[in-house]
Short mmCIF file of the C-alpha atoms (twelve columns), coordinates in Angstrom:
data_MODEL
# 
_entry.id   MODEL 
# 
loop_
_atom_site.group_PDB 
_atom_site.id 
_atom_site.type_symbol 
_atom_site.label_atom_id 
_atom_site.label_alt_id 
_atom_site.label_comp_id 
_atom_site.label_asym_id 
_atom_site.label_seq_id 
_atom_site.Cartn_x 
_atom_site.Cartn_y 
_atom_site.Cartn_z 
_atom_site.pdbx_PDB_model_num 
ATOM 1   C CA . UNK A 1   0.000   0.000  0.000  1 
ATOM 2   C CA . UNK A 2   1.357   3.481  -0.843 1 
ATOM 3   C CA . UNK A 3   0.837   6.468  1.388  1 
ATOM 4   C CA . UNK A 4   2.225   9.812  0.211  1 
ATOM 5   C CA . UNK A 5   4.349   8.011  -2.364 1 
ATOM 6   C CA . UNK A 6   6.034   5.990  0.391  1 
ATOM 7   C CA . UNK A 7   6.006   2.269  0.651  1 
ATOM 8   C CA . UNK A 8   4.167   1.408  3.887  1 
ATOM 9   C CA . UNK A 9   3.214   -2.029 5.059  1 
ATOM 10  C CA . UNK A 10  -0.146  -2.723 6.668  1 
ATOM 11  C CA . UNK A 11  1.280   -2.951 10.205 1 
ATOM 12  C CA . UNK A 12  2.896   0.519  10.023 1 
ATOM 13  C CA . UNK A 13  -0.218  1.952  8.395  1 
ATOM 14  C CA . UNK A 14  -2.340  0.789  11.350 1 
ATOM 15  C CA . UNK A 15  0.165   2.288  13.823 1 
ATOM 16  C CA . UNK A 16  0.119   5.641  11.993 1 
ATOM 17  C CA . UNK A 17  -3.679  5.607  11.863 1 
ATOM 18  C CA . UNK A 18  -3.929  4.850  15.608 1 
ATOM 19  C CA . UNK A 19  -1.509  7.665  16.490 1 
ATOM 20  C CA . UNK A 20  -3.509  10.112 14.343 1 
ATOM 21  C CA . UNK A 21  -6.779  9.087  15.985 1 
ATOM 22  C CA . UNK A 22  -5.257  9.488  19.466 1 
ATOM 23  C CA . UNK A 23  -3.852  12.934 18.601 1 
ATOM 24  C CA . UNK A 24  -7.153  14.195 17.198 1 
ATOM 25  C CA . UNK A 25  -9.078  12.787 20.182 1 
ATOM 26  C CA . UNK A 26  -6.680  14.459 22.616 1 
ATOM 27  C CA . UNK A 27  -6.964  17.807 20.834 1 
ATOM 28  C CA . UNK A 28  -10.772 17.611 20.866 1 
ATOM 29  C CA . UNK A 29  -10.808 16.678 24.562 1 
ATOM 30  C CA . UNK A 30  -8.563  19.628 25.455 1 
ATOM 31  C CA . UNK A 31  -10.748 21.953 23.373 1 
ATOM 32  C CA . UNK A 32  -13.993 20.825 25.018 1 
ATOM 33  C CA . UNK A 33  -12.527 20.990 28.536 1 
ATOM 34  C CA . UNK A 34  -11.381 24.558 27.805 1 
ATOM 35  C CA . UNK A 35  -14.984 25.435 26.942 1 
ATOM 36  C CA . UNK A 36  -15.991 24.350 30.444 1 
ATOM 37  C CA . UNK A 37  -13.395 26.497 32.169 1 
ATOM 38  C CA . UNK A 38  -13.676 29.876 33.835 1 
ATOM 39  C CA . UNK A 39  -11.221 32.686 34.489 1 
ATOM 40  C CA . UNK A 40  -10.986 35.587 36.901 1 
ATOM 41  C CA . UNK A 41  -12.750 38.751 35.843 1 
ATOM 42  C CA . UNK A 42  -12.291 42.453 36.552 1 
ATOM 43  C CA . UNK A 43  -14.626 45.245 35.507 1 
ATOM 44  C CA . UNK A 44  -13.267 47.754 33.017 1 
ATOM 45  C CA . UNK A 45  -13.395 51.448 33.955 1 
ATOM 46  C CA . UNK A 46  -16.135 52.227 31.436 1 
ATOM 47  C CA . UNK A 47  -18.395 49.367 32.580 1 
ATOM 48  C CA . UNK A 48  -21.882 50.468 33.589 1 
ATOM 49  C CA . UNK A 49  -23.187 48.605 36.640 1 
ATOM 50  C CA . UNK A 50  -26.918 47.906 36.413 1 
ATOM 51  C CA . UNK A 51  -29.107 46.587 39.164 1 
ATOM 52  C CA . UNK A 52  -32.219 44.607 38.225 1 
ATOM 53  C CA . UNK A 53  -34.210 46.521 35.588 1 
ATOM 54  C CA . UNK A 54  -31.771 49.429 35.293 1 
ATOM 55  C CA . UNK A 55  -30.187 50.711 32.052 1 
ATOM 56  C CA . UNK A 56  -33.084 49.197 30.080 1 
ATOM 57  C CA . UNK A 57  -31.674 45.726 30.748 1 
ATOM 58  C CA . UNK A 58  -33.903 42.686 30.721 1 
ATOM 59  C CA . UNK A 59  -31.975 39.747 32.196 1 
ATOM 60  C CA . UNK A 60  -33.405 36.388 33.209 1 
ATOM 61  C CA . UNK A 61  -32.221 32.924 34.246 1 
ATOM 62  C CA . UNK A 62  -34.505 30.213 32.817 1 
ATOM 63  C CA . UNK A 63  -32.755 27.317 34.541 1 
ATOM 64  C CA . UNK A 64  -29.731 26.722 36.703 1 
ATOM 65  C CA . UNK A 65  -28.193 23.540 38.031 1 
ATOM 66  C CA . UNK A 66  -25.056 22.848 40.081 1 
ATOM 67  C CA . UNK A 67  -24.013 19.430 41.389 1 
ATOM 68  C CA . UNK A 68  -20.695 17.750 42.122 1 
ATOM 69  C CA . UNK A 69  -18.582 20.619 40.823 1 
ATOM 70  C CA . UNK A 70  -20.435 20.919 37.504 1 
ATOM 71  C CA . UNK A 71  -22.885 23.664 36.644 1 
ATOM 72  C CA . UNK A 72  -25.196 24.845 33.906 1 
ATOM 73  C CA . UNK A 73  -26.967 28.186 33.507 1 
ATOM 74  C CA . UNK A 74  -29.501 28.960 30.773 1 
ATOM 75  C CA . UNK A 75  -31.140 32.326 30.284 1 
ATOM 76  C CA . UNK A 76  -31.188 35.500 28.234 1 
ATOM 77  C CA . UNK A 77  -30.260 39.165 28.270 1 
ATOM 78  C CA . UNK A 78  -31.205 42.110 26.071 1 
ATOM 79  C CA . UNK A 79  -31.519 45.869 26.248 1 
ATOM 80  C CA . UNK A 80  -35.097 47.107 25.798 1 
ATOM 81  C CA . UNK A 81  -35.676 48.907 22.503 1 
ATOM 82  C CA . UNK A 82  -32.277 48.006 21.060 1 
ATOM 83  C CA . UNK A 83  -32.038 45.591 18.143 1 
ATOM 84  C CA . UNK A 84  -29.276 43.041 18.726 1 
ATOM 85  C CA . UNK A 85  -26.729 43.389 15.923 1 
ATOM 86  C CA . UNK A 86  -23.618 41.923 17.558 1 
ATOM 87  C CA . UNK A 87  -23.701 39.212 20.207 1 
ATOM 88  C CA . UNK A 88  -21.207 39.277 23.061 1 
ATOM 89  C CA . UNK A 89  -22.542 38.268 26.486 1 
ATOM 90  C CA . UNK A 90  -21.210 36.075 29.284 1 
ATOM 91  C CA . UNK A 91  -22.212 35.026 32.772 1 
ATOM 92  C CA . UNK A 92  -20.093 36.274 35.663 1 
ATOM 93  C CA . UNK A 93  -20.144 34.762 39.142 1 
ATOM 94  C CA . UNK A 94  -19.343 37.247 41.933 1 
ATOM 95  C CA . UNK A 95  -18.432 35.862 45.354 1 
ATOM 96  C CA . UNK A 96  -20.663 37.516 47.950 1 
ATOM 97  C CA . UNK A 97  -18.035 37.378 50.723 1 
ATOM 98  C CA . UNK A 98  -14.834 38.591 49.024 1 
ATOM 99  C CA . UNK A 99  -16.264 39.977 45.751 1 
ATOM 100 C CA . UNK A 100 -13.917 37.876 43.565 1 
ATOM 101 C CA . UNK A 101 -15.423 37.467 40.104 1 
ATOM 102 C CA . UNK A 102 -15.203 34.669 37.544 1 
ATOM 103 C CA . UNK A 103 -16.358 34.862 33.937 1 
ATOM 104 C CA . UNK A 104 -17.814 31.699 32.407 1 
ATOM 105 C CA . UNK A 105 -17.506 30.710 28.775 1 
ATOM 106 C CA . UNK A 106 -20.904 30.906 27.128 1 
ATOM 107 C CA . UNK A 107 -22.523 30.091 23.861 1 
ATOM 108 C CA . UNK A 108 -25.408 31.984 22.413 1 
ATOM 109 C CA . UNK A 109 -28.579 30.319 21.276 1 
ATOM 110 C CA . UNK A 110 -32.084 31.146 20.253 1 
ATOM 111 C CA . UNK A 111 -34.500 31.696 23.128 1 
ATOM 112 C CA . UNK A 112 -38.242 31.483 22.480 1 
ATOM 113 C CA . UNK A 113 -39.179 32.873 25.940 1 
ATOM 114 C CA . UNK A 114 -38.665 36.476 24.792 1 
ATOM 115 C CA . UNK A 115 -40.270 38.756 22.195 1 
ATOM 116 C CA . UNK A 116 -39.400 37.820 18.601 1 
ATOM 117 C CA . UNK A 117 -36.929 40.674 18.045 1 
ATOM 118 C CA . UNK A 118 -34.828 39.436 21.006 1 
ATOM 119 C CA . UNK A 119 -34.849 35.700 20.318 1 
ATOM 120 C CA . UNK A 120 -31.095 35.735 19.591 1 
ATOM 121 C CA . UNK A 121 -30.502 36.856 23.198 1 
ATOM 122 C CA . UNK A 122 -30.191 33.359 24.682 1 
ATOM 123 C CA . UNK A 123 -27.108 32.622 26.798 1 
ATOM 124 C CA . UNK A 124 -26.055 29.121 27.830 1 
ATOM 125 C CA . UNK A 125 -23.070 27.927 29.831 1 
ATOM 126 C CA . UNK A 126 -21.802 24.672 31.220 1 
ATOM 127 C CA . UNK A 127 -18.856 24.887 33.572 1 
ATOM 128 C CA . UNK A 128 -16.665 22.927 35.949 1 
ATOM 129 C CA . UNK A 129 -16.034 24.768 39.219 1 
ATOM 130 C CA . UNK A 130 -14.236 22.139 41.294 1 
ATOM 131 C CA . UNK A 131 -11.292 24.499 41.928 1 
ATOM 132 C CA . UNK A 132 -13.410 27.627 42.396 1 
ATOM 133 C CA . UNK A 133 -13.472 28.790 46.040 1 
ATOM 134 C CA . UNK A 134 -16.518 27.542 47.924 1 
ATOM 135 C CA . UNK A 135 -19.195 30.056 48.758 1 
ATOM 136 C CA . UNK A 136 -22.287 31.853 47.547 1 
ATOM 137 C CA . UNK A 137 -22.049 33.707 44.233 1 
ATOM 138 C CA . UNK A 138 -24.349 36.294 42.679 1 
ATOM 139 C CA . UNK A 139 -24.969 35.602 38.988 1 
ATOM 140 C CA . UNK A 140 -24.411 38.577 36.675 1 
ATOM 141 C CA . UNK A 141 -24.378 39.056 32.925 1 
ATOM 142 C CA . UNK A 142 -21.660 41.097 31.290 1 
ATOM 143 C CA . UNK A 143 -23.598 42.525 28.353 1 
ATOM 144 C CA . UNK A 144 -21.377 43.705 25.498 1 
ATOM 145 C CA . UNK A 145 -23.867 43.378 22.642 1 
ATOM 146 C CA . UNK A 146 -23.770 46.297 20.183 1 
ATOM 147 C CA . UNK A 147 -20.658 47.720 21.892 1 
ATOM 148 C CA . UNK A 148 -22.426 48.145 25.255 1 
ATOM 149 C CA . UNK A 149 -20.492 47.347 28.418 1 
ATOM 150 C CA . UNK A 150 -23.115 46.687 31.087 1 
ATOM 151 C CA . UNK A 151 -22.649 44.536 34.179 1 
ATOM 152 C CA . UNK A 152 -26.237 43.466 34.904 1 
ATOM 153 C CA . UNK A 153 -27.402 41.753 38.067 1 
ATOM 154 C CA . UNK A 154 -29.800 38.823 37.626 1 
ATOM 155 C CA . UNK A 155 -30.994 38.627 41.252 1 
ATOM 156 C CA . UNK A 156 -30.090 34.927 41.329 1 
ATOM 157 C CA . UNK A 157 -27.327 33.288 43.345 1 
ATOM 158 C CA . UNK A 158 -25.577 29.941 43.195 1 
ATOM 159 C CA . UNK A 159 -23.819 28.011 45.976 1 
ATOM 160 C CA . UNK A 160 -20.498 26.510 44.899 1 
# 
């Protein structure tokens, strides 16, 4: 059998194929674990801090689950009267005791629980928090859609 104009016997071909499969699997595993990670977060100077309902923000958590170091948050965020042109939102967990903050990787998805013009406002995250300090955390949304920079409180907390 010829592979890239080289003479390769069946035994070596199987070894090469196995190594390639292992490498690709390892790369995919590292990629997916990185999607579940979090990092520390600091507010930028120009960030607007919005309590519930302020700055025209409509923020909601549809569901939240945390067990055995793994969590999931599903919800949405939009600014009333503003059409969403660019999507850039994430969940932030803020420790109630020491105010340390952690930003979670999110993906955006359609959400049918909101008016039609805001259905692209869905935010979904899955995360692993086994190394995150234990405590109670307020859940916030950092809303950067359409070049906004709003740190919006959801009114929901999670115990890690």
